[in-house]
PDB file of C-alpha atoms in Angstrom:
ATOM      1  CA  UNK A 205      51.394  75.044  80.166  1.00 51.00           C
ATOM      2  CA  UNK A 206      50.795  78.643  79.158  1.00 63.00           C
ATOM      3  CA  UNK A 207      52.718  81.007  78.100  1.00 73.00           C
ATOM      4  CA  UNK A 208      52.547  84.853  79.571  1.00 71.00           C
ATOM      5  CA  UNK A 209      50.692  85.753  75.873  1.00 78.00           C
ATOM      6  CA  UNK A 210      48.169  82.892  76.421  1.00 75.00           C
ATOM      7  CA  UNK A 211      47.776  83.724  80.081  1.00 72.00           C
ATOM      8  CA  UNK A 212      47.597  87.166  79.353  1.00 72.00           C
ATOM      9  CA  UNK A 213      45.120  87.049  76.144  1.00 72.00           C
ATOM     10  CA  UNK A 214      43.034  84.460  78.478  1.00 71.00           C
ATOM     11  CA  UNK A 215      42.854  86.996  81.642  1.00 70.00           C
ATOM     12  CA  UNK A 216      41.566  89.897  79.233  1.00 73.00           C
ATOM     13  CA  UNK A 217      38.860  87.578  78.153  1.00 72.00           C
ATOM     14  CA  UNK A 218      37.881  86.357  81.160  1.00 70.00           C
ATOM     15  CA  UNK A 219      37.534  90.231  82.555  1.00 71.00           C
ATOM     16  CA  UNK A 220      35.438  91.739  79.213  1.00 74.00           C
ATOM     17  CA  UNK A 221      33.249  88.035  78.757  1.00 72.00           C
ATOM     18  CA  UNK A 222      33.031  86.965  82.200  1.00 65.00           C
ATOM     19  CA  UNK A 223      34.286  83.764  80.799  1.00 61.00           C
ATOM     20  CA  UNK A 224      36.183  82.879  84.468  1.00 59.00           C
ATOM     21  CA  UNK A 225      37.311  79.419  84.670  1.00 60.00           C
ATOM     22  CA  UNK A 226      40.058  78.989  82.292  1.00 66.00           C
ATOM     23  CA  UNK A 227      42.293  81.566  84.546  1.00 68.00           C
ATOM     24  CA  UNK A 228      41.050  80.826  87.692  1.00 65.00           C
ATOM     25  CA  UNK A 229      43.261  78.359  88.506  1.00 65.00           C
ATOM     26  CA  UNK A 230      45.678  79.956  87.569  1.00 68.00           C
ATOM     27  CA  UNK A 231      45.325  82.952  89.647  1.00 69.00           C
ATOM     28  CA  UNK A 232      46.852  83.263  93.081  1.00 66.00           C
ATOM     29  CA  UNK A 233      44.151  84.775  95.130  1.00 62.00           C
ATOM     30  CA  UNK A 234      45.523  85.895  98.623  1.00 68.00           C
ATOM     31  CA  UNK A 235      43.171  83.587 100.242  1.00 70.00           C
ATOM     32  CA  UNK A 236      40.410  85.337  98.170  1.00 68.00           C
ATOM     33  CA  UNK A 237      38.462  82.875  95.700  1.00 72.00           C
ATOM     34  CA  UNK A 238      40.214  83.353  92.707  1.00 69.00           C
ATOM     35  CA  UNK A 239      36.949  83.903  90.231  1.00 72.00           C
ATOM     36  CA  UNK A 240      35.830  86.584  92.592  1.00 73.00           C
ATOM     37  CA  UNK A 241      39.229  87.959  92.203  1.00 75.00           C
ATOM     38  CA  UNK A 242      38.599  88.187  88.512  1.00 76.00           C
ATOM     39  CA  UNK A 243      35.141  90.466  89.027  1.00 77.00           C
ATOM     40  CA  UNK A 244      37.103  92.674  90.955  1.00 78.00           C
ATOM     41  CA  UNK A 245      39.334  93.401  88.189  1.00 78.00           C
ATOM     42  CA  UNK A 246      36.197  93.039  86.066  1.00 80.00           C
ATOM     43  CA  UNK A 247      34.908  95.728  88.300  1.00 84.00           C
ATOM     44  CA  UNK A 248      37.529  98.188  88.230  1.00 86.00           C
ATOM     45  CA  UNK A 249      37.633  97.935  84.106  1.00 87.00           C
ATOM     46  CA  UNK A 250      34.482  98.779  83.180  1.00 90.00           C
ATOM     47  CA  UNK A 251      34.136 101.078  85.803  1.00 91.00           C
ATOM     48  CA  UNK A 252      36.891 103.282  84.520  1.00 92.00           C
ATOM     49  CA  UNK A 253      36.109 102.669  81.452  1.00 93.00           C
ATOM     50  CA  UNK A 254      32.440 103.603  82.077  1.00 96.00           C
ATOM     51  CA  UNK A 255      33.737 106.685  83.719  1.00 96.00           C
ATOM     52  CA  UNK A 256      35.980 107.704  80.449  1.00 95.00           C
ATOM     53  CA  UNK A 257      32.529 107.214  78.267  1.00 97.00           C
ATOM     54  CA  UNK A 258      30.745 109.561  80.578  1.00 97.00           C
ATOM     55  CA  UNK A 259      33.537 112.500  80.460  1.00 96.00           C
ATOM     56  CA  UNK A 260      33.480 112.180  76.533  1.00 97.00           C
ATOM     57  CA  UNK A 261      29.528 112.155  76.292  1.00 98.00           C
ATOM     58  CA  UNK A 262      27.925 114.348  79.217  1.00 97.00           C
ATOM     59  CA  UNK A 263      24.932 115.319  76.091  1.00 97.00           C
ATOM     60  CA  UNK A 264      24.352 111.252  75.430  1.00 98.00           C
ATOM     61  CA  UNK A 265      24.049 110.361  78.770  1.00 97.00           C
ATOM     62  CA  UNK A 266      21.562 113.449  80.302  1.00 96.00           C
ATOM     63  CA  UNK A 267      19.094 112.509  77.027  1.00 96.00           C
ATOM     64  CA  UNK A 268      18.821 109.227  78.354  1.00 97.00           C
ATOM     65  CA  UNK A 269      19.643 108.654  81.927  1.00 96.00           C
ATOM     66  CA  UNK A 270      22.131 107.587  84.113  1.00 96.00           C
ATOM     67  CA  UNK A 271      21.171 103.923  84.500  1.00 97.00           C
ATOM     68  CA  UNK A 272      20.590 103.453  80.758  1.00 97.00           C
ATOM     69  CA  UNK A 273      23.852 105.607  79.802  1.00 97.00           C
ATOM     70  CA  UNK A 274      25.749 102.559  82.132  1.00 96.00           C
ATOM     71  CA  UNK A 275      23.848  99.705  80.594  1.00 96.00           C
ATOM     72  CA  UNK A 276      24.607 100.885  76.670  1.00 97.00           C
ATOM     73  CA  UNK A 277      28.485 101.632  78.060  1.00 97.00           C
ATOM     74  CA  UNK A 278      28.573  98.225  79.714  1.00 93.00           C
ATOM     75  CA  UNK A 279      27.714  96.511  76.017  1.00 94.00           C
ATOM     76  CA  UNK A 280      30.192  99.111  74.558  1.00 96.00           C
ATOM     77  CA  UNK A 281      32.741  98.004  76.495  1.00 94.00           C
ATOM     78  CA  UNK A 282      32.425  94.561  76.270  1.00 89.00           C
ATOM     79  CA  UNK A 283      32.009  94.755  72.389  1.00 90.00           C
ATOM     80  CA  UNK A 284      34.427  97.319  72.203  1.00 91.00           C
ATOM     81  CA  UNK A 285      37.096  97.183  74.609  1.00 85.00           C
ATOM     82  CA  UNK A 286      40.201  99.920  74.505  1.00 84.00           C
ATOM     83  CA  UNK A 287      42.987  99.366  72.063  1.00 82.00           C
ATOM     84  CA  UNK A 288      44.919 102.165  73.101  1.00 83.00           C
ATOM     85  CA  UNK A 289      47.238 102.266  76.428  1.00 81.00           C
ATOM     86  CA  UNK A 290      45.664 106.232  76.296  1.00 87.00           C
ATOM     87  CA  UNK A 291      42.462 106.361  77.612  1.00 87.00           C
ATOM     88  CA  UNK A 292      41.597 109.325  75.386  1.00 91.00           C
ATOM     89  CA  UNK A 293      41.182 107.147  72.306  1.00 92.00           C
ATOM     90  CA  UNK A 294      38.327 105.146  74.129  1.00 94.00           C
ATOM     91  CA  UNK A 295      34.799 106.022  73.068  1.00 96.00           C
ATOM     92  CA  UNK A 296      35.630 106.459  69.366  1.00 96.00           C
ATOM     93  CA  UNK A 297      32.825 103.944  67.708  1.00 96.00           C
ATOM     94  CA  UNK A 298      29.902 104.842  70.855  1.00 97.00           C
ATOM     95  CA  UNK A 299      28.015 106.843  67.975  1.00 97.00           C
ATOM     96  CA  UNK A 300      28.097 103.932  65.361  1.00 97.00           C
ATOM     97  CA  UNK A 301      27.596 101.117  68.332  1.00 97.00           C
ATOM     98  CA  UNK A 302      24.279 103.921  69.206  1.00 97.00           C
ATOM     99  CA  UNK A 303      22.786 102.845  65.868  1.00 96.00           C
ATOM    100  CA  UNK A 304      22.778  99.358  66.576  1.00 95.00           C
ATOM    101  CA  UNK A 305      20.383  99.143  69.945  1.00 95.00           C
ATOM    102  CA  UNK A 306      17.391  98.475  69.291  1.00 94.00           C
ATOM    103  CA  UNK A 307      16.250  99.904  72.729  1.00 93.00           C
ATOM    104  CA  UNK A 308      18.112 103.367  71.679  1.00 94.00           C
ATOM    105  CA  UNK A 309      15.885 103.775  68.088  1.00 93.00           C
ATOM    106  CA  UNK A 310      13.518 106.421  69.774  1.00 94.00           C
ATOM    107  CA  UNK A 311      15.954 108.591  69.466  1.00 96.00           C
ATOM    108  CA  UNK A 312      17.198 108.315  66.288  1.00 96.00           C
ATOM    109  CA  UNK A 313      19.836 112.144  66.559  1.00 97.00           C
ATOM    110  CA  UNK A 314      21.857 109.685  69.607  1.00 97.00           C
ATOM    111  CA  UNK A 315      24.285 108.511  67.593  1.00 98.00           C
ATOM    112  CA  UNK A 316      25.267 112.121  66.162  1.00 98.00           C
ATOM    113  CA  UNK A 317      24.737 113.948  68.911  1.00 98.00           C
ATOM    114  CA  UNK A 318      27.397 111.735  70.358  1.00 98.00           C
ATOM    115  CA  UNK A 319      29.493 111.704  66.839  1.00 98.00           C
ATOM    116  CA  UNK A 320      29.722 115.871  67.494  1.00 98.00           C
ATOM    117  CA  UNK A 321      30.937 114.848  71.142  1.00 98.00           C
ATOM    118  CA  UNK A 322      33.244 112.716  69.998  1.00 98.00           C
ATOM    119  CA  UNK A 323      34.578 115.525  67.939  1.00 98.00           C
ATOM    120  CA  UNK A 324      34.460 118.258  70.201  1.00 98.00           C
ATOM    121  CA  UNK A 325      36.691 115.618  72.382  1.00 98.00           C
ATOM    122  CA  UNK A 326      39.139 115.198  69.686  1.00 97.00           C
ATOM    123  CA  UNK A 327      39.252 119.003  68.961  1.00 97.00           C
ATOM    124  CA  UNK A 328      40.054 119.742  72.859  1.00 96.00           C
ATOM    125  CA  UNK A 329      42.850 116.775  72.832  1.00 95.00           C
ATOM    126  CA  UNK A 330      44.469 117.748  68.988  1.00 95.00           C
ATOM    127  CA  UNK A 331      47.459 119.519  68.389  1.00 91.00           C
ATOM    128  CA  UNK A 332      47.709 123.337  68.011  1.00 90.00           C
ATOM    129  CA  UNK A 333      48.133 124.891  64.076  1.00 81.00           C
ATOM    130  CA  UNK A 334      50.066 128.247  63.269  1.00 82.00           C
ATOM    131  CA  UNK A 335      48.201 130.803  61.500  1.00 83.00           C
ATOM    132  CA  UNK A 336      48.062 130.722  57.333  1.00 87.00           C
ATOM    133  CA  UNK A 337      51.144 131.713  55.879  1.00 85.00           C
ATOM    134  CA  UNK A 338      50.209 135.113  54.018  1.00 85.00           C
ATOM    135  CA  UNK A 339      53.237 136.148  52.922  1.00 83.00           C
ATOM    136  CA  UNK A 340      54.097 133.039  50.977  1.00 85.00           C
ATOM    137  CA  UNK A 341      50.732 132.464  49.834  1.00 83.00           C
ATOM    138  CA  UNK A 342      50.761 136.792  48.330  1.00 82.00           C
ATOM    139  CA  UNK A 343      54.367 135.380  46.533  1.00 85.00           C
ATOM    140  CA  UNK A 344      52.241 132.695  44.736  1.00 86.00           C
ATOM    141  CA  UNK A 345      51.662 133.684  40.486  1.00 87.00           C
ATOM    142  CA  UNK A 346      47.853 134.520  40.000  1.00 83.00           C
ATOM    143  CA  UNK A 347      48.514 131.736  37.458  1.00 85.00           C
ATOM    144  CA  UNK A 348      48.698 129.329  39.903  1.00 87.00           C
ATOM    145  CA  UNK A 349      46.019 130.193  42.604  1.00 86.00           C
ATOM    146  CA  UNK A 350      43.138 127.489  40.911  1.00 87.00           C
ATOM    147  CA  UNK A 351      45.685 125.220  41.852  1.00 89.00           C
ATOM    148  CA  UNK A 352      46.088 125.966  45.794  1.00 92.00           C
ATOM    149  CA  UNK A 353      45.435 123.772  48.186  1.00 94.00           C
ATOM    150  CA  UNK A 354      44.621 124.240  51.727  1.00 95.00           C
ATOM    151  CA  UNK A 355      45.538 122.192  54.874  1.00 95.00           C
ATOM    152  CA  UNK A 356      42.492 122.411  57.748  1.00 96.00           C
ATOM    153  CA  UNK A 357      43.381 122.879  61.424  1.00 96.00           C
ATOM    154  CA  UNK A 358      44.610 120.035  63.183  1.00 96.00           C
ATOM    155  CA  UNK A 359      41.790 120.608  66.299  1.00 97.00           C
ATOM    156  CA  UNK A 360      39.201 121.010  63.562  1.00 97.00           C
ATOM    157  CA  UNK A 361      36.534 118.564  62.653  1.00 98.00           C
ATOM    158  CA  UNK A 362      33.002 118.635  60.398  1.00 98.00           C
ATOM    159  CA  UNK A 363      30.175 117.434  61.561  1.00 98.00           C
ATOM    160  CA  UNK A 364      26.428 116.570  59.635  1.00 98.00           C
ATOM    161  CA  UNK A 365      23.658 115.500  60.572  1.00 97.00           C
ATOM    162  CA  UNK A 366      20.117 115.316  59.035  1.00 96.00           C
ATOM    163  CA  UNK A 367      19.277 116.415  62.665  1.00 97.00           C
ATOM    164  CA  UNK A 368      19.749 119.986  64.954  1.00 97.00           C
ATOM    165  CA  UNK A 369      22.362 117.961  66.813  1.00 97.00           C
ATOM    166  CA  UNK A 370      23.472 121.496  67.856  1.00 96.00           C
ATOM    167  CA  UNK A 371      20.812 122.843  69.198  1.00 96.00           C
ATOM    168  CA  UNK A 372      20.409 119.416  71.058  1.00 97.00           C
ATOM    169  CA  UNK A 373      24.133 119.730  72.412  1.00 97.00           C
ATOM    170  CA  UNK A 374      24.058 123.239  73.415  1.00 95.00           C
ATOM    171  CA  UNK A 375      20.731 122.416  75.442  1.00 95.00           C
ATOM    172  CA  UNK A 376      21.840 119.345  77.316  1.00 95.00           C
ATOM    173  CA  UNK A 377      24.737 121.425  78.977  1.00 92.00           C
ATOM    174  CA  UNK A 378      25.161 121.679  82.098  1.00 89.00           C
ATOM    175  CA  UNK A 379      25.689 125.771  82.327  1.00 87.00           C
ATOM    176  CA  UNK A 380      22.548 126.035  79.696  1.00 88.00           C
ATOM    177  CA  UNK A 381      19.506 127.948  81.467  1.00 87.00           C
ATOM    178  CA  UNK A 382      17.647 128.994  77.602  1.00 84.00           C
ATOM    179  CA  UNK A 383      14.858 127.681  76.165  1.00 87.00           C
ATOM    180  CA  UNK A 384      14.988 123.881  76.269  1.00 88.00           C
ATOM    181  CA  UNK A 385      12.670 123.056  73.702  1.00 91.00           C
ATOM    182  CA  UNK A 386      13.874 121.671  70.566  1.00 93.00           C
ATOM    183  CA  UNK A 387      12.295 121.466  66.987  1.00 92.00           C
ATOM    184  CA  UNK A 388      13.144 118.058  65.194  1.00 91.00           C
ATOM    185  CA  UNK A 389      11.208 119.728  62.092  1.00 89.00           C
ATOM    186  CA  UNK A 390      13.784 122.343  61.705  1.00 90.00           C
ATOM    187  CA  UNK A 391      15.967 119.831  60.408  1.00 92.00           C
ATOM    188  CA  UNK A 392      19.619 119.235  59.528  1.00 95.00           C
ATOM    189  CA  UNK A 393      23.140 120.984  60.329  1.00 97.00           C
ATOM    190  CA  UNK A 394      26.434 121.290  59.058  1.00 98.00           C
ATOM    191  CA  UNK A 395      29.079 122.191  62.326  1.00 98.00           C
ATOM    192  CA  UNK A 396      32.613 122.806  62.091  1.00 98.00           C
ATOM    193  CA  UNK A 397      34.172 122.303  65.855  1.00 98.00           C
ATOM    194  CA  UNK A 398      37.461 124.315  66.111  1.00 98.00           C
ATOM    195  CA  UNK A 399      39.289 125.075  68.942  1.00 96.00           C
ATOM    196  CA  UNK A 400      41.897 128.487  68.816  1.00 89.00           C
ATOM    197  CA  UNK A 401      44.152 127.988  71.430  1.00 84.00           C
ATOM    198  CA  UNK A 402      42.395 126.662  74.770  1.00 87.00           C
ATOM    199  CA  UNK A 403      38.744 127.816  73.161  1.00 93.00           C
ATOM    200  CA  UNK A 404      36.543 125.313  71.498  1.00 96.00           C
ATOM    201  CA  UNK A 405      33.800 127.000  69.145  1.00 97.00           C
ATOM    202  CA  UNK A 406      31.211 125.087  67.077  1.00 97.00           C
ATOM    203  CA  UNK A 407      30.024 127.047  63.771  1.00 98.00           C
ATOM    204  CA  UNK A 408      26.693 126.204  62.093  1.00 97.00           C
ATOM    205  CA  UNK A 409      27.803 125.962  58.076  1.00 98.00           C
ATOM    206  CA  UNK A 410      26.395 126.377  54.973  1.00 97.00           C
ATOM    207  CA  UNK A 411      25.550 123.542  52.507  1.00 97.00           C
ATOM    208  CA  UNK A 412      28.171 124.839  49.860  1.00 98.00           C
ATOM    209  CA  UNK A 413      30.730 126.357  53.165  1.00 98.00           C
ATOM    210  CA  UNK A 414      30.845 122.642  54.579  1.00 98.00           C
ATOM    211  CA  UNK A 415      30.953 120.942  51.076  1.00 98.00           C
ATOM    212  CA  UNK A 416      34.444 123.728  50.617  1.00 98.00           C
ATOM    213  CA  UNK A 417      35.774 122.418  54.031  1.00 98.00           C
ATOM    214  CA  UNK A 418      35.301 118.906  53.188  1.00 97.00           C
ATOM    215  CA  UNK A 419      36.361 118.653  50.049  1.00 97.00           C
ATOM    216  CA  UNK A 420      39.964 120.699  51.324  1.00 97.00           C
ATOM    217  CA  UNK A 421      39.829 118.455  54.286  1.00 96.00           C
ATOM    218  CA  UNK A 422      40.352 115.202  51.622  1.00 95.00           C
ATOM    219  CA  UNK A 423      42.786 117.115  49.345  1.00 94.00           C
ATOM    220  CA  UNK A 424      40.817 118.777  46.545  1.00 95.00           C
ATOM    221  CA  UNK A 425      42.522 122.073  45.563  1.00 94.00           C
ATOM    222  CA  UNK A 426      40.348 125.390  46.085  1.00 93.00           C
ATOM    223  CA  UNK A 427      39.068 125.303  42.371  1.00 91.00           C
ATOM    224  CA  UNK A 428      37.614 121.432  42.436  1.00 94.00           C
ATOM    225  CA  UNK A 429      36.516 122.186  46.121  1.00 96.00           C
ATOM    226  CA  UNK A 430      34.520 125.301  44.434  1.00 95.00           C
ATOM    227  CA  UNK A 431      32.967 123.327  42.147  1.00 94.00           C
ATOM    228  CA  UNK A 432      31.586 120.615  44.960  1.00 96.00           C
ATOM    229  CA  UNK A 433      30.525 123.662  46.621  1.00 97.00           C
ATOM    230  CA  UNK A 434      28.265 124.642  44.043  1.00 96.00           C
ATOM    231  CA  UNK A 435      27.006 121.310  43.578  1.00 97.00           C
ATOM    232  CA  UNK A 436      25.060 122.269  46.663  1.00 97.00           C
ATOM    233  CA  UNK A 437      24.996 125.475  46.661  1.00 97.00           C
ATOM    234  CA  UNK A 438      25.084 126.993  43.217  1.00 96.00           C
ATOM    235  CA  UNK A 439      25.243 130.849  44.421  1.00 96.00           C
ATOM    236  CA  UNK A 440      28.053 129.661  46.801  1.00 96.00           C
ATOM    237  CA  UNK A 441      30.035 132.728  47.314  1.00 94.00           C
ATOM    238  CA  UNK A 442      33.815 131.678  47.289  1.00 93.00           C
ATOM    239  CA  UNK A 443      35.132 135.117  48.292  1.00 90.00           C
ATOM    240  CA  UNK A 444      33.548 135.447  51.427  1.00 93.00           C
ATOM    241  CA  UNK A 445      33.849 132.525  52.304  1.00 95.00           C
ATOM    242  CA  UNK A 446      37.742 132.072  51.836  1.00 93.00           C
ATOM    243  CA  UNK A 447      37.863 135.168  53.683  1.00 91.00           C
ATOM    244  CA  UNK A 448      35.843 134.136  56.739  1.00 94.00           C
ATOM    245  CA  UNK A 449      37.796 130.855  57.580  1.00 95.00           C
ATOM    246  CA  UNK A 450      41.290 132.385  57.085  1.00 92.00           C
ATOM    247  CA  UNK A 451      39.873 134.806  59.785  1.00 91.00           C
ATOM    248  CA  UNK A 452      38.693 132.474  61.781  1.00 94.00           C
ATOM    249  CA  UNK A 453      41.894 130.128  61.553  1.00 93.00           C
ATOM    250  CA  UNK A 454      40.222 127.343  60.273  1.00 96.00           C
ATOM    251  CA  UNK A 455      43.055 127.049  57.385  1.00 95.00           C
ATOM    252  CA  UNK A 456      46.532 126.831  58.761  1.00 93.00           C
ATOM    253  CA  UNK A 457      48.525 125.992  55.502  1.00 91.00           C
ATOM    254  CA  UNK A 458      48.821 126.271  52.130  1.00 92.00           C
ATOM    255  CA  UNK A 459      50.153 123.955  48.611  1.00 90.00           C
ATOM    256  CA  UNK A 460      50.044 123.517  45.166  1.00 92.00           C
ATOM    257  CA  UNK A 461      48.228 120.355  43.451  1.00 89.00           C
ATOM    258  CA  UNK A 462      48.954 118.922  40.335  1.00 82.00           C
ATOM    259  CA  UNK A 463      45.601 119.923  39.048  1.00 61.00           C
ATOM    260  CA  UNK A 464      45.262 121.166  35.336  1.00 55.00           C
ATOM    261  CA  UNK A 465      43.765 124.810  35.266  1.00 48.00           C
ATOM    262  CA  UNK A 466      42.254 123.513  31.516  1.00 38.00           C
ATOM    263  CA  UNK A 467      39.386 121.844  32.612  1.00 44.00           C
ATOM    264  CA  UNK A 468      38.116 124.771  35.184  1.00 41.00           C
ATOM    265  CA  UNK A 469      35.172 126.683  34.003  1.00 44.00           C
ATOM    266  CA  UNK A 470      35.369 130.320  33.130  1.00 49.00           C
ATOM    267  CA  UNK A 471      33.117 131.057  36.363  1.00 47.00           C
ATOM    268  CA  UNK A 472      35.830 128.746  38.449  1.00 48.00           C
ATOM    269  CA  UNK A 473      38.840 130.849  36.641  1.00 51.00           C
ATOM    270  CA  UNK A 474      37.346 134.546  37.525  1.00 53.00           C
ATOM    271  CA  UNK A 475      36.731 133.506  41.089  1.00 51.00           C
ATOM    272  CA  UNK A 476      40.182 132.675  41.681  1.00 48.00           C
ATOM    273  CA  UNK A 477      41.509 135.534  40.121  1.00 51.00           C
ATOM    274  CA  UNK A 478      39.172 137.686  42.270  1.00 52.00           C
ATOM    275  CA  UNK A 479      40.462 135.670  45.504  1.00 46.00           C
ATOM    276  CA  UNK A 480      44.517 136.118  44.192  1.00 49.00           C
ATOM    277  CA  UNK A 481      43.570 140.117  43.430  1.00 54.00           C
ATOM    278  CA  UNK A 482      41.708 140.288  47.701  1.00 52.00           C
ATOM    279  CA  UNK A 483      45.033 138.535  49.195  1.00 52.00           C
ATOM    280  CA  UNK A 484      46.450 141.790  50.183  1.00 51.00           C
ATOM    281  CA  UNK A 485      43.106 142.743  52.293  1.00 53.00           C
ATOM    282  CA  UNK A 486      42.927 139.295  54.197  1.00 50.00           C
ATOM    283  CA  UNK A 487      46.572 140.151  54.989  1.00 47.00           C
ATOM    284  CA  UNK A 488      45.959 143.643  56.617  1.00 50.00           C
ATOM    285  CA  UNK A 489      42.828 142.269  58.404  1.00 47.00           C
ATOM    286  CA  UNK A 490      44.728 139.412  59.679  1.00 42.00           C
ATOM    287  CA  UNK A 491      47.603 141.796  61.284  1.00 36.00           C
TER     288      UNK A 491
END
C-alpha cells in the first residue's frame, strides 16, 4: 500500500517523466481515464511553468523563437523542475542548462544573455538597501580606513561575459526602435544591474571597477579589493571610483576586517589615506 509520501513522490514523477502507470490506478478519475487525467495536470505544469520561463527571459526567447524557446523550456522543466513553493525562484540554472544543447551552440552569448536576465529578475524581486552610512564611516581613524569593508546592495548583481550581452539585451526589447545590429567583434562586458528604489539600471564596468565590486561582493576589504583591481587594471583609479558607486548607491554599508595594514604597499597605503582625507566631499555631494 502507499503511503501519501510514496503516492505523492510517484504523482510528481509521473507529471515531469510521463512515467503514467504506477499512479494511474490509483487515481480517481471522475469517469475520465485516469492517465489522461495525469496529462492534464502534466499540461497545466509545464504550461505555467513555461509561462514563468518566458516572463524571466523575454531577450532568450525573441533570439530564438517562440516554438524553440517552448521546446528548450519543456527539457528545462523536466530536468529541472521547481524546488521552491515561489514561482520566482524558477528559471535559476536556464543559462547553465543553455550551454548544454547542442541545438542552441550557434549562439554561443544564450546562456549569458539569459544569466544577465536572470539577474535583472533577481534585482527587480531583492530587498531594498539604505544609503551608506557617512557619518559613521567620517568617525572611522584614518588608521583604520585600509581595513574597511563594504557591503554591496542587496538588488545588485555583476555580470561578465566575453560577449556584448548588453548591447544584445537592450536590442531584443520590446520598446527598442535603435539600431539593431550588433558587433560580436567588439567583444566582452562587465554590467552591474542595480535597481534604486522601483528603477532597475544596468552599468557597463571597467575591468579594474568590476574586479573592486567583486572582490567587496566576497568580503575583501577596500585595500585587498584595490590590489585585485589593479591586477587588471594597473592605472585603476580608486578615488573615483569609490566616489562614483557611493553616488550611485551601489554600497549600502560599511565594516572593519581583520586585515593587517603591514603587508599593503605604499601605493595601497596613500590611496586610502587620499579616500579617508575626500570623505567629507562624498558627504556634501550625497546631501
Amino acid at each position: 500500500m502507499y503511503g501519501l509520501r510514496r503516492l505523492q513522490l510517484a504523482f510528481a514523477e509521473a507529471v515531469f517523466s510521463r512515467a503514467d502507470a504506477r499512479v494511474a490506478a490509483r487515481i480517481r478519475a471522475n469517469r475520465l481515464d485516469p492517465t489522461r487525467r495525469v496529462q492534464v495536470y502534466r499540461n497545466n505544469t509545464f504550461a505555467g511553468l513555461t509561462s514563468a520561463l518566458k516572463a524571466v527571459y523575454p531577450a532568450v526567447q525573441r533570439l530564438v523563437g517562440a516554438d524553440y524557446f517552448r521546446l528548450a523550456a519543456e527539457e528545462y522543466i523536466r530536468n529541472h523542475p521547481s524546488l521552491s513553493g515561489n514561482l520566482h525562484h524558477f528559471g535559476d540554472r536556464f543559462g547553465e542548462f543553455l550551454v548544454t544543447l547542442p541545438s542552441a551552440a550557434g549562439l554561443p552569448y544564450l546562456p549569458d544573455v539569459a544569466r544577465l536576465e536572470w539577474a535583472y529578475h533577481e534585482v527587480f524581486h531583492a530587498a531594498s538597501g539604505a544609503r551608506l552610512n557617512l557619518e559613521g564611516l567620517q568617525s572611522v581613524p584614518a588608521a583604520n580606513w585600509g581595513r574597511l569593508g563594504f557591503s554591496l546592495h542587496p538588488a545588485s548583481r555583476l555580470i561578465a561575459s566575453s560577449y556584448p550581452v548588453l548591447r544584445i539585451w537592450q536590442v531584443n526589447q520590446d520598446n527598442y526602435e535603435g539600431d539593431q545590429r550588433v558587433d560580436l567583434g567588439e567583444g566582452g562586458v562587465r554590467v552591474l544591474v542595480l535597481r534604486n528604489d522601483l528603477e532597475i539600471a544596468m552599468y557597463s564596468l571597467g575591468f579594474g571597477e568590476f574586479a573592486w565590486l567583486t572582490a567587496l561582493a566576497t568580503g575583501y576589504d577596500i585595500t585587498r579589493a584595490y590590489e585585485q583591481a589593479c591586477l587588471v587594471q594597473p592605472d585603476f583609479d580608486l578615488n573615483t571610483c569609490l566616489q562614483c558607486h557611493v553616488m550611485r548607491g551601489t554600497l549600502v554599508d560599511w565594516h572593519l576586517t581583520d586585515g593587517n595594514p603591514s603587508c599593503f604597499t605604499d601605493q595601497v597605503e596613500r590611496s586610502t589615506t587620499c579616500i579617508a582625507n575626500k570623505s567629507h566631499h562624498f558627504s556634501e555631494n550625497l546631501v
